[in-house]
C-alpha positions as a Python dict, from the first residue, in 0.01 Angstrom:
ca = {
    (1, 'X'): (0, 0, 0),
    (2, 'X'): (18, -115, -369),
    (3, 'X'): (-319, -282, -353),
    (4, 'X'): (-478, 29, -190),
    (5, 'X'): (-322, 257, -444),
    (6, 'X'): (-465, 47, -724),
    (7, 'X'): (-813, 92, -592),
    (8, 'X'): (-886, -202, -357),
    (9, 'X'): (-1134, -52, -111),
    (10, 'X'): (-1072, -318, 151),
    (11, 'X'): (-699, -245, 153),
    (12, 'X'): (-777, 134, 146),
    (13, 'X'): (-982, 82, 457),
    (14, 'X'): (-707, -125, 623),
    (15, 'X'): (-443, 140, 536),
    (16, 'X'): (-663, 414, 671),
    (17, 'X'): (-700, 227, 997),
    (18, 'X'): (-338, 154, 1013),
    (19, 'X'): (-258, 517, 987),
    (20, 'X'): (-521, 609, 1239),
    (21, 'X'): (-384, 357, 1484),
    (22, 'X'): (-12, 378, 1402),
    (23, 'X'): (-12, 7, 1324),
    (24, 'X'): (304, -53, 1124),
    (25, 'X'): (322, 300, 1008),
    (26, 'X'): (365, 641, 1179),
    (27, 'X'): (31, 762, 1301),
    (28, 'X'): (-100, 1015, 1053),
    (29, 'X'): (-469, 1154, 1090),
    (30, 'X'): (-452, 1310, 744),
    (31, 'X'): (-340, 997, 566),
    (32, 'X'): (-597, 803, 762),
    (33, 'X'): (-877, 1025, 648),
    (34, 'X'): (-749, 1035, 287),
    (35, 'X'): (-743, 642, 266),
    (36, 'X'): (-1077, 604, 451),
    (37, 'X'): (-1237, 859, 212),
    (38, 'X'): (-1108, 670, -89),
    (39, 'X'): (-1254, 339, 50),
    (40, 'X'): (-1593, 513, 146),
    (41, 'X'): (-1621, 670, -195),
    (42, 'X'): (-1619, 312, -336),
    (43, 'X'): (-1901, 199, -109),
    (44, 'X'): (-1697, 63, 199),
    (45, 'X'): (-1950, 105, 480),
    (46, 'X'): (-1712, 70, 769),
    (47, 'X'): (-1485, 337, 621),
    (48, 'X'): (-1785, 571, 590),
    (49, 'X'): (-1865, 502, 966),
    (50, 'X'): (-1497, 565, 1059),
    (51, 'X'): (-1500, 895, 881),
    (52, 'X'): (-1819, 993, 1079),
    (53, 'X'): (-1625, 924, 1405),
    (54, 'X'): (-1339, 1149, 1509),
    (55, 'X'): (-1000, 1010, 1460),
    (56, 'X'): (-785, 1020, 1767),
    (57, 'X'): (-409, 1029, 1783),
    (58, 'X'): (-243, 701, 1863),
    (59, 'X'): (-144, 667, 2228),
    (60, 'X'): (-386, 936, 2345),
    (61, 'X'): (-638, 852, 2626),
    (62, 'X'): (-924, 911, 2382),
    (63, 'X'): (-768, 669, 2136),
    (64, 'X'): (-718, 395, 2395),
    (65, 'X'): (-1083, 427, 2493),
    (66, 'X'): (-1181, 376, 2120),
    (67, 'X'): (-923, 95, 2065),
    (68, 'X'): (-1188, -114, 1904),
    (69, 'X'): (-1126, 61, 1585),
    (70, 'X'): (-762, -66, 1577),
    (71, 'X'): (-866, -420, 1687),
    (72, 'X'): (-1136, -438, 1415),
    (73, 'X'): (-892, -319, 1153),
    (74, 'X'): (-638, -585, 1267),
    (75, 'X'): (-895, -864, 1267),
    (76, 'X'): (-1006, -753, 914),
    (77, 'X'): (-651, -775, 783),
    (78, 'X'): (-595, -1110, 940),
    (79, 'X'): (-907, -1252, 791),
    (80, 'X'): (-810, -1152, 447),
    (81, 'X'): (-463, -1296, 495),
    (82, 'X'): (-608, -1636, 583),
}
């Protein structure tokens, strides 16, 4: 969260996806939109695409159908950690 708060657009995107998916944090659509918006404002293309798609509550049937969002976010975080 510190890196996202200091303006790192990749970490802002990751945090937005984490909130959207409930990955390590309590699902919060408003927080997800806020972090994705910050990343998109800095030119993060995937964040802009995510904002164009509706965020679905974690655990809902609609979210399970769009679970690719969560898997992409997790892969992105792992790649940066390596």
